[in-house]
Coordinates of C-alpha atoms and ligand atoms in Angstrom, one line a residue:
M1 CA 82.7 -47.7 -81.3
C2 CA 86.1 -46.7 -80.0
Y3 CA 87.9 -47.9 -76.8
E4 CA 90.9 -46.2 -75.5
P5 CA 93.8 -48.5 -74.3
E6 CA 93.0 -47.2 -70.6
F7 CA 89.6 -48.9 -70.8
F8 CA 91.1 -52.2 -71.7
L9 CA 93.4 -51.8 -69.0
R10 CA 90.5 -51.2 -66.5
L11 CA 88.8 -54.2 -67.7
L12 CA 91.5 -56.3 -67.3
A13 CA 91.8 -55.2 -63.8
V14 CA 88.3 -55.8 -63.0
Y15 CA 88.6 -59.4 -64.6
N16 CA 91.8 -60.0 -62.7
A17 CA 90.2 -58.9 -59.5
G18 CA 87.2 -61.2 -60.2
M19 CA 89.4 -64.3 -61.0
S20 CA 91.4 -63.7 -57.9
S21 CA 88.5 -63.3 -55.6
K22 CA 86.3 -66.0 -57.2
M23 CA 83.9 -63.4 -58.7
N24 CA 81.6 -65.2 -60.9
R25 CA 81.4 -64.6 -64.6
R26 CA 78.3 -62.7 -64.5
D27 CA 79.7 -60.4 -62.0
V28 CA 82.6 -59.5 -64.2
L29 CA 80.3 -58.9 -67.0
K30 CA 78.1 -56.8 -64.9
I31 CA 80.9 -54.7 -64.1
S32 CA 82.4 -54.7 -67.6
G33 CA 78.9 -53.4 -68.9
A34 CA 78.9 -50.6 -66.3
L35 CA 82.4 -49.6 -67.3
T36 CA 81.3 -49.6 -71.1
A37 CA 78.1 -47.7 -70.2
S38 CA 80.0 -45.1 -68.4
A39 CA 82.9 -44.8 -71.1
I40 CA 80.8 -44.7 -74.3
L41 CA 77.8 -42.2 -74.7
P42 CA 75.8 -41.8 -78.0
S43 CA 76.1 -38.7 -79.9
A44 CA 73.1 -37.4 -81.8
S45 CA 75.6 -35.1 -83.7
Q46 CA 77.6 -38.2 -85.0
G47 CA 74.6 -39.7 -86.4
G48 CA 74.1 -42.3 -83.5
Q49 CA 77.8 -43.3 -83.5
G50 CA 79.1 -43.4 -79.7
V51 CA 81.6 -41.0 -78.8
R52 CA 83.6 -41.5 -75.5
A53 CA 82.7 -39.3 -72.6
P54 CA 85.8 -38.7 -70.7
A55 CA 85.5 -40.6 -67.2
K56 CA 84.7 -38.0 -64.3
K57 CA 87.6 -37.8 -61.9
Y58 CA 86.9 -37.8 -58.2
I59 CA 89.3 -37.4 -55.2
V60 CA 88.2 -38.9 -52.0
V61 CA 89.9 -37.9 -48.8
G62 CA 89.7 -40.3 -46.0
S63 CA 89.9 -44.1 -46.3
G64 CA 87.7 -45.1 -43.3
A65 CA 84.4 -46.9 -43.5
F66 CA 82.7 -43.9 -45.2
G67 CA 85.4 -42.7 -47.6
G68 CA 86.9 -46.3 -48.5
W69 CA 83.3 -47.3 -49.6
T70 CA 82.4 -44.2 -51.3
A71 CA 85.7 -44.6 -53.3
L72 CA 84.9 -48.0 -54.3
H73 CA 81.4 -47.3 -55.5
L74 CA 82.5 -44.4 -57.7
L75 CA 85.1 -46.5 -59.2
R76 CA 82.7 -49.2 -59.8
A77 CA 80.3 -46.7 -61.5
G78 CA 83.2 -46.1 -64.2
A79 CA 84.9 -43.1 -62.7
K80 CA 88.5 -42.5 -62.3
V81 CA 89.1 -42.3 -58.5
T82 CA 92.1 -41.4 -56.3
L83 CA 91.8 -42.3 -52.5
L84 CA 94.0 -40.4 -50.0
D85 CA 94.6 -40.9 -46.2
S86 CA 97.2 -39.5 -43.9
W87 CA 97.8 -42.7 -41.8
G88 CA 96.1 -45.5 -44.0
P89 CA 92.6 -47.4 -44.1
G90 CA 91.3 -48.1 -40.4
N91 CA 94.5 -46.6 -38.7
S92 CA 94.8 -46.3 -35.0
R93 CA 93.6 -42.9 -34.9
A94 CA 90.6 -43.3 -37.1
S95 CA 87.2 -43.8 -35.7
S96 CA 86.9 -47.0 -38.0
G97 CA 90.4 -48.3 -36.3
G98 CA 88.7 -50.5 -33.9
E99 CA 88.8 -54.3 -33.8
T100 CA 84.9 -54.8 -34.1
R101 CA 81.8 -52.9 -34.6
V102 CA 78.3 -54.0 -34.2
I103 CA 76.0 -54.0 -37.2
R104 CA 72.4 -54.0 -35.9
A105 CA 69.1 -52.5 -37.4
T106 CA 67.4 -51.7 -34.3
Y107 CA 67.3 -47.9 -34.4
G108 CA 64.2 -46.7 -32.5
S109 CA 62.0 -44.5 -34.6
R110 CA 64.8 -43.7 -37.2
A111 CA 63.6 -45.6 -39.9
I112 CA 66.1 -44.3 -42.3
Y113 CA 68.9 -46.0 -40.5
T114 CA 66.9 -49.3 -40.2
K115 CA 66.7 -49.5 -43.9
M116 CA 70.3 -48.5 -44.6
A117 CA 71.5 -51.2 -42.2
V118 CA 69.4 -53.9 -43.9
H119 CA 71.0 -52.7 -47.2
A120 CA 74.3 -52.4 -45.9
L121 CA 74.3 -56.1 -44.4
Q122 CA 73.4 -57.2 -47.7
L123 CA 76.4 -55.4 -49.3
W124 CA 78.8 -56.4 -46.6
Q125 CA 77.5 -60.0 -47.4
E126 CA 77.9 -59.7 -51.4
N127 CA 81.4 -58.4 -51.2
E128 CA 82.4 -60.8 -48.7
K129 CA 81.6 -63.4 -51.2
R130 CA 83.2 -61.6 -54.0
W131 CA 86.3 -61.2 -51.9
N132 CA 86.1 -64.6 -50.1
R133 CA 86.7 -62.9 -47.0
K134 CA 84.7 -63.2 -43.7
L135 CA 84.0 -59.4 -42.2
Y136 CA 80.7 -60.2 -40.8
T137 CA 79.6 -62.6 -37.9
R138 CA 76.2 -63.3 -37.0
T139 CA 75.6 -63.5 -33.3
G140 CA 72.3 -61.6 -32.4
A141 CA 72.0 -58.7 -30.7
L142 CA 70.1 -58.7 -27.1
W143 CA 68.7 -55.4 -25.9
M144 CA 68.0 -55.3 -22.1
V145 CA 65.3 -52.9 -21.4
I146 CA 66.0 -51.2 -18.1
G147 CA 64.4 -47.7 -17.9
S148 CA 62.4 -46.2 -20.7
E149 CA 61.3 -48.8 -23.5
E150 CA 60.3 -46.4 -26.1
F151 CA 63.7 -47.1 -28.4
E152 CA 63.0 -50.8 -28.4
T153 CA 59.0 -50.7 -28.8
D154 CA 59.5 -48.1 -31.6
S155 CA 62.0 -50.4 -33.3
M156 CA 59.9 -53.3 -33.7
P157 CA 57.3 -52.4 -36.4
L158 CA 60.2 -51.0 -38.4
L159 CA 62.2 -54.1 -37.9
K160 CA 59.0 -55.9 -39.2
A161 CA 58.5 -53.7 -42.3
A162 CA 62.2 -54.3 -43.2
G163 CA 61.4 -57.9 -43.3
L164 CA 63.8 -58.6 -40.4
P165 CA 63.0 -61.2 -37.9
Y166 CA 63.1 -60.1 -33.8
E167 CA 61.8 -61.5 -30.8
R168 CA 60.4 -60.0 -27.6
L169 CA 61.5 -61.9 -24.6
T170 CA 60.5 -61.7 -20.9
T171 CA 63.5 -61.8 -18.6
Q172 CA 62.3 -65.6 -17.7
E173 CA 62.8 -66.4 -21.6
A174 CA 66.1 -64.4 -22.0
S175 CA 67.6 -65.9 -18.7
K176 CA 66.7 -69.5 -20.2
K177 CA 68.6 -68.7 -23.5
F178 CA 71.4 -66.8 -22.0
P179 CA 72.1 -68.2 -18.2
Q180 CA 75.4 -66.3 -18.3
I181 CA 73.4 -62.9 -17.7
N182 CA 72.0 -61.7 -14.5
F183 CA 68.8 -60.0 -15.6
D184 CA 68.2 -58.2 -12.5
G185 CA 66.6 -54.8 -13.0
V186 CA 65.8 -55.7 -16.8
N187 CA 61.9 -55.1 -17.7
W188 CA 62.0 -57.4 -20.9
A189 CA 64.5 -57.9 -23.7
L190 CA 64.6 -57.5 -27.7
L191 CA 66.6 -60.0 -29.6
E192 CA 67.5 -59.1 -33.2
P193 CA 68.9 -62.5 -34.6
E194 CA 70.6 -61.3 -37.7
A195 CA 72.7 -58.5 -36.0
G196 CA 76.3 -59.3 -35.5
F197 CA 79.7 -57.6 -35.6
L198 CA 82.2 -56.7 -38.4
L199 CA 85.9 -56.8 -38.3
A200 CA 86.4 -52.9 -38.5
R201 CA 90.0 -51.9 -39.2
Q202 CA 90.7 -55.1 -41.2
A203 CA 87.3 -54.4 -43.4
C204 CA 88.7 -50.7 -44.2
E205 CA 92.1 -52.5 -45.5
V206 CA 90.0 -55.0 -47.4
V207 CA 88.1 -52.4 -49.0
R208 CA 91.2 -50.3 -49.9
D209 CA 92.7 -53.4 -51.3
A210 CA 89.7 -54.2 -53.5
F211 CA 89.7 -50.6 -54.7
V212 CA 93.3 -50.8 -55.9
R213 CA 92.8 -54.4 -57.6
E214 CA 89.8 -52.8 -59.4
G215 CA 91.9 -49.9 -60.6
G216 CA 91.6 -47.3 -58.1
D217 CA 94.6 -45.1 -57.2
Y218 CA 95.4 -44.8 -53.5
R219 CA 98.1 -43.0 -51.7
Q220 CA 99.2 -42.1 -48.2
S221 CA 99.1 -38.3 -47.7
F222 CA 97.7 -35.5 -45.8
V223 CA 95.4 -33.3 -47.7
R224 CA 94.5 -29.5 -47.6
P225 CA 91.7 -28.1 -49.5
G226 CA 93.1 -25.5 -52.0
K227 CA 91.4 -22.3 -53.1
V228 CA 87.8 -22.0 -54.1
L229 CA 87.6 -20.1 -57.5
S230 CA 84.0 -19.2 -58.9
G231 CA 82.1 -21.3 -56.4
N232 CA 84.3 -24.5 -56.9
L233 CA 87.3 -26.0 -55.2
S234 CA 90.2 -25.7 -57.8
E235 CA 92.7 -28.2 -56.3
I236 CA 93.8 -30.1 -53.1
L237 CA 97.4 -29.6 -51.7
L238 CA 99.3 -32.7 -50.8
S239 CA 101.9 -33.2 -47.8
D240 CA 104.6 -33.8 -50.6
N241 CA 103.7 -30.2 -51.9
S242 CA 102.2 -31.6 -55.2
H243 CA 98.7 -30.5 -56.0
M244 CA 95.7 -32.4 -57.4
A245 CA 92.6 -31.5 -59.2
A246 CA 89.4 -33.4 -59.9
D247 CA 86.0 -32.8 -61.3
A248 CA 84.6 -33.2 -57.5
Y249 CA 86.2 -33.9 -53.9
V250 CA 84.8 -36.1 -51.3
F251 CA 85.9 -35.3 -48.0
A252 CA 85.4 -38.3 -45.6
C253 CA 87.5 -37.1 -42.8
G254 CA 85.8 -38.4 -39.8
P255 CA 86.8 -36.4 -36.6
W256 CA 89.0 -34.2 -38.5
L257 CA 86.3 -32.6 -40.5
G258 CA 86.0 -29.8 -38.0
K259 CA 89.7 -29.0 -38.4
I260 CA 89.5 -29.1 -42.4
F261 CA 86.7 -26.7 -42.6
P262 CA 86.8 -24.8 -39.3
D263 CA 84.2 -22.2 -40.3
L264 CA 81.6 -24.6 -41.5
L265 CA 82.1 -27.6 -39.2
G266 CA 84.2 -26.5 -36.4
K267 CA 81.2 -26.5 -34.2
V268 CA 79.1 -29.2 -35.9
I269 CA 81.4 -32.1 -35.6
S270 CA 82.5 -32.8 -32.0
P271 CA 85.1 -35.6 -31.3
T272 CA 84.7 -37.2 -28.0
R273 CA 86.8 -39.7 -26.1
Q274 CA 85.4 -43.2 -26.0
E275 CA 87.0 -46.0 -24.1
V276 CA 86.9 -49.9 -24.9
F277 CA 87.8 -52.7 -22.8
Y278 CA 88.5 -56.3 -23.3
F279 CA 88.3 -58.5 -20.2
G280 CA 89.7 -62.2 -20.1
T281 CA 87.4 -65.2 -19.6
P282 CA 87.9 -68.2 -17.4
A283 CA 90.6 -70.8 -19.1
G284 CA 88.6 -73.2 -21.4
D285 CA 85.4 -71.3 -20.8
T286 CA 83.5 -70.8 -24.2
R287 CA 80.2 -69.4 -22.7
F288 CA 81.2 -66.0 -23.6
N289 CA 82.6 -66.7 -27.1
Q290 CA 80.8 -65.5 -30.3
E291 CA 79.4 -68.9 -31.0
N292 CA 77.5 -69.0 -27.6
F293 CA 76.7 -65.4 -26.7
P294 CA 75.1 -62.4 -28.5
I295 CA 76.1 -58.8 -28.6
W296 CA 74.3 -57.3 -25.7
I297 CA 73.3 -53.7 -24.9
N298 CA 72.3 -52.7 -21.2
H299 CA 70.2 -50.1 -22.1
G300 CA 69.3 -48.2 -18.9
D301 CA 69.8 -44.2 -18.6
A302 CA 73.5 -45.0 -19.5
L303 CA 74.0 -47.4 -22.3
F304 CA 76.7 -50.1 -22.0
Y305 CA 77.2 -52.7 -24.8
G306 CA 79.5 -55.4 -25.7
I307 CA 80.9 -57.7 -28.1
P308 CA 81.3 -61.6 -27.1
G309 CA 84.9 -62.9 -27.3
N310 CA 86.2 -63.3 -31.0
Q311 CA 89.6 -63.8 -32.5
Y312 CA 91.0 -64.7 -29.1
R313 CA 90.8 -60.9 -28.0
G314 CA 88.6 -61.0 -25.1
F315 CA 85.1 -60.0 -24.0
K316 CA 84.6 -56.3 -25.1
I317 CA 83.0 -53.9 -23.0
A318 CA 82.2 -50.2 -23.9
D319 CA 80.1 -47.3 -22.3
D320 CA 78.4 -45.1 -25.1
T321 CA 78.1 -41.9 -23.1
H322 CA 79.9 -39.2 -24.6
G323 CA 83.4 -38.6 -23.1
P324 CA 85.3 -35.4 -22.9
E325 CA 86.4 -33.7 -26.2
F326 CA 89.3 -35.3 -27.9
D327 CA 91.9 -34.4 -30.5
P328 CA 92.1 -37.3 -33.1
T329 CA 95.5 -36.5 -34.1
S330 CA 97.4 -35.5 -30.8
G331 CA 95.1 -37.2 -28.2
E332 CA 97.0 -39.8 -25.9
R333 CA 95.1 -43.1 -26.0
V334 CA 95.5 -44.2 -22.4
I335 CA 92.4 -45.3 -20.5
S336 CA 91.2 -43.7 -17.3
P337 CA 90.7 -45.8 -14.0
D338 CA 87.0 -44.1 -13.6
A339 CA 85.8 -45.6 -16.9
L340 CA 87.8 -49.0 -16.2
K341 CA 86.0 -49.0 -12.9
A342 CA 82.6 -48.5 -14.3
A343 CA 83.1 -51.1 -17.1
R344 CA 84.3 -53.6 -14.2
E345 CA 81.3 -52.9 -12.3
L346 CA 78.8 -53.2 -14.9
M347 CA 80.4 -56.5 -16.1
E348 CA 80.5 -58.0 -12.5
M349 CA 77.0 -57.2 -11.9
R350 CA 75.3 -58.5 -15.3
F351 CA 77.8 -61.5 -16.2
P352 CA 78.5 -63.0 -12.5
A353 CA 81.2 -65.5 -14.1
L354 CA 83.4 -62.7 -15.1
K355 CA 83.8 -61.3 -11.5
N356 CA 87.8 -60.1 -11.2
A357 CA 88.2 -61.2 -14.9
P358 CA 91.4 -59.6 -15.7
L359 CA 91.9 -56.3 -18.2
L360 CA 93.5 -58.0 -21.4
E361 CA 93.6 -55.0 -23.7
S362 CA 92.0 -51.5 -24.0
R363 CA 91.6 -48.8 -26.8
V364 CA 90.7 -45.1 -26.6
C365 CA 88.7 -44.1 -29.7
Q366 CA 86.6 -41.3 -30.5
Y367 CA 83.1 -40.7 -32.0
E368 CA 82.9 -38.0 -34.6
N369 CA 79.4 -36.7 -33.4
S370 CA 77.1 -34.4 -35.3
P371 CA 74.7 -32.3 -33.0
D372 CA 71.7 -34.6 -33.7
S373 CA 73.7 -37.8 -34.3
H374 CA 72.4 -38.1 -37.9
F375 CA 75.1 -38.5 -40.7
I376 CA 76.1 -35.3 -43.1
V377 CA 76.0 -36.0 -46.8
D378 CA 76.0 -32.6 -48.5
R379 CA 77.7 -30.2 -50.8
H380 CA 79.8 -27.5 -49.3
P381 CA 77.8 -24.3 -49.5
E382 CA 80.7 -22.3 -51.1
A383 CA 82.2 -25.1 -53.2
A384 CA 79.6 -27.1 -55.5
N385 CA 82.2 -29.6 -56.4
V386 CA 83.1 -30.6 -52.5
W387 CA 81.2 -33.0 -50.7
I388 CA 81.4 -33.5 -47.0
I389 CA 80.5 -36.8 -45.6
G390 CA 80.8 -37.6 -41.8
G391 CA 78.9 -37.4 -38.4
G392 CA 78.9 -41.3 -37.9
S393 CA 78.2 -40.2 -34.1
G394 CA 79.1 -43.7 -32.5
H395 CA 76.9 -45.6 -35.1
G396 CA 78.3 -45.1 -38.6
F397 CA 80.6 -47.9 -39.3
K398 CA 78.0 -50.7 -40.2
H399 CA 76.6 -48.2 -42.9
G400 CA 79.9 -47.9 -44.7
P401 CA 78.8 -49.9 -47.7
A402 CA 75.3 -48.6 -48.2
L403 CA 76.3 -44.9 -47.4
G404 CA 79.3 -45.2 -49.8
E405 CA 76.6 -46.3 -52.5
Y406 CA 74.3 -43.5 -51.8
V407 CA 77.1 -40.8 -51.6
S408 CA 78.4 -42.1 -55.1
K409 CA 75.0 -41.7 -56.5
A410 CA 74.9 -38.0 -55.0
V411 CA 78.4 -37.1 -56.1
Q412 CA 77.2 -38.3 -59.5
G413 CA 74.1 -36.4 -59.4
T414 CA 71.5 -39.1 -59.6
I415 CA 70.0 -38.5 -56.3
E416 CA 69.9 -35.4 -54.0
P417 CA 70.5 -36.3 -50.1
D418 CA 67.9 -36.5 -47.8
P419 CA 67.1 -33.1 -45.8
V420 CA 68.0 -35.3 -42.6
F421 CA 71.7 -35.4 -43.8
R422 CA 71.9 -31.6 -45.2
L423 CA 73.9 -29.2 -43.3
A424 CA 71.0 -26.6 -43.6
R425 CA 69.3 -28.6 -40.8
F426 CA 72.0 -27.0 -38.4
K427 CA 70.9 -23.3 -39.1
K428 CA 67.4 -23.7 -37.7
Ligands
FAD501 C1 84.6 -47.0 -29.7 C2 83.8 -46.9 -30.7 C3 82.6 -47.9 -31.2 C4 81.9 -47.5 -32.2 N1 81.1 -48.8 -32.3 C5 80.3 -48.7 -33.6 C6 79.4 -49.9 -33.6 O1 79.2 -50.9 -33.0 N2 78.8 -49.8 -34.8 C7 78.9 -48.9 -35.6 O2 78.3 -49.1 -36.8 N3 79.5 -47.8 -35.7 C8 80.5 -47.8 -34.5 N4 81.2 -46.7 -34.1 C9 81.4 -45.7 -35.1 C10 82.0 -45.8 -36.3 O3 83.2 -46.3 -35.9 C11 82.3 -44.6 -37.1 O4 81.1 -43.6 -37.1 C12 83.0 -44.6 -38.4 O5 83.9 -45.7 -38.5 C13 83.4 -43.3 -38.9 O6 84.0 -43.5 -40.5 P1 84.7 -42.3 -41.1 O7 85.1 -42.9 -42.5 O8 83.6 -41.3 -41.1 O9 85.8 -41.8 -40.2 P2 87.3 -42.4 -39.9 O10 87.3 -43.9 -39.6 O11 87.9 -41.7 -38.7 O12 88.1 -42.0 -41.1 C14 88.5 -40.8 -41.5 C15 89.8 -40.9 -42.3 O13 90.3 -39.7 -42.7 C16 91.7 -39.5 -42.7 N5 91.9 -38.0 -42.8 C17 91.4 -37.4 -41.9 N6 91.8 -36.0 -42.3 C18 92.7 -36.3 -43.4 C19 93.5 -35.2 -44.2 N7 93.5 -33.9 -44.0 N8 94.0 -35.8 -45.1 C20 94.1 -37.2 -45.3 N9 93.2 -38.1 -44.6 C21 92.5 -37.7 -43.6 C22 92.0 -40.4 -41.2 O14 93.2 -40.8 -41.3 C23 90.8 -41.5 -41.4 O15 91.5 -42.7 -41.9 C24 82.0 -46.8 -33.0 C25 83.0 -45.9 -32.9 C26 83.8 -45.8 -31.9 C27 85.0 -44.8 -31.6

């Protein structure tokens, strides 16, 4: 068997990453084994002696939740990977650029996401340990059922099948657990105790840092696709006027996908303006903090949700209703008085102790919606070596590690994406 010096450098990078992040010896050996397996292939023509298969080279564009994790999984599978981003992982324009994102497996009848969320939570926790960095906080999520109860009722058997605990609570029971909430108008509540929140923008940076420590190449650059020749993308063009080529390209560009591929995705991905508010709780009052309060969802005709106070940033409230169209590059991120009024009214009705709470901070972000709010994981129909990953549609962040693993397998040809993620669905 013959190993090239580059192989030893990558092995060393993995070993060092493992040592600095308290990865145990078994983890390091597992990754080394994967590297070895991907670097050495037996050759029948050489009488069983191994010959080195060149590592595949992949370029991932976009270091948000989808691209960052995809790049990391491809790297861990033994590929050479370059990750590029115009402004950096979890930047203030990116959909992943918020402080916190909810992770929950309650998904109505959409079993595919319940399963993906369960696997994602496992991967978040595994990697947290590997990096010795806390990104997930378990608070539970309380769904307050106001109008139709179909979503919550459909969720329960799927949560059970996934082995996740849940509680169906009467409003009296819920009120006993959470006396901070006024349950007027609520029919019943569903509590998913394993749900919680993730430190979103920080996680993107942590993933990128791990990617670099483990041997990946990260650069800040704006990317344009080059020419398609004989059904494959020949190269990408970078903002410093250089070019790069790879075996395959993954475009995980969130709300920008429609701009990069206007003919294919211009009408498929619609970025909408979404506003997020952080209100101040009374001095010394810990009732609305992460240790005492769950993620909550006020599920009526409109869906408001919130994340309890964490990192001393205030009590977060957002309206899930899709706002007007928004340009992620040039859009000004200033909140609208109407959205603030609606958030305040909901907060004061549902959480009476927060009456007159001052607004501490606010964010304007964007959802990158697909028409059916399912993700997109597919090849470009005119360039077989181009993968399009996106359509997070307001619920993508939590799935980052599981989706990244899934995409990495699809790109390497070991799985075909589920039809629910394919672009062909928009042609029907
Ligand atoms: C207010 C709000 C609340 C949300 N709440 C939740 C939640 O509670 N739970 C949940 O799971 N999800 C939630 N989401 C959705 C989730 O955040 C997104 O679906 C997810 O972050 C999308 O990740 P992404 O990697 O696809 O896109 P992005 O995070 O936008 O990443 C795309 C990246 O590509 C880069 N890029 C784009 N074009 C180029 C180019 N040409 N060259 C180089 N780089 C480029 C950008 O700079 C960016 O960093 C929420 C979203 C918003 C806005």
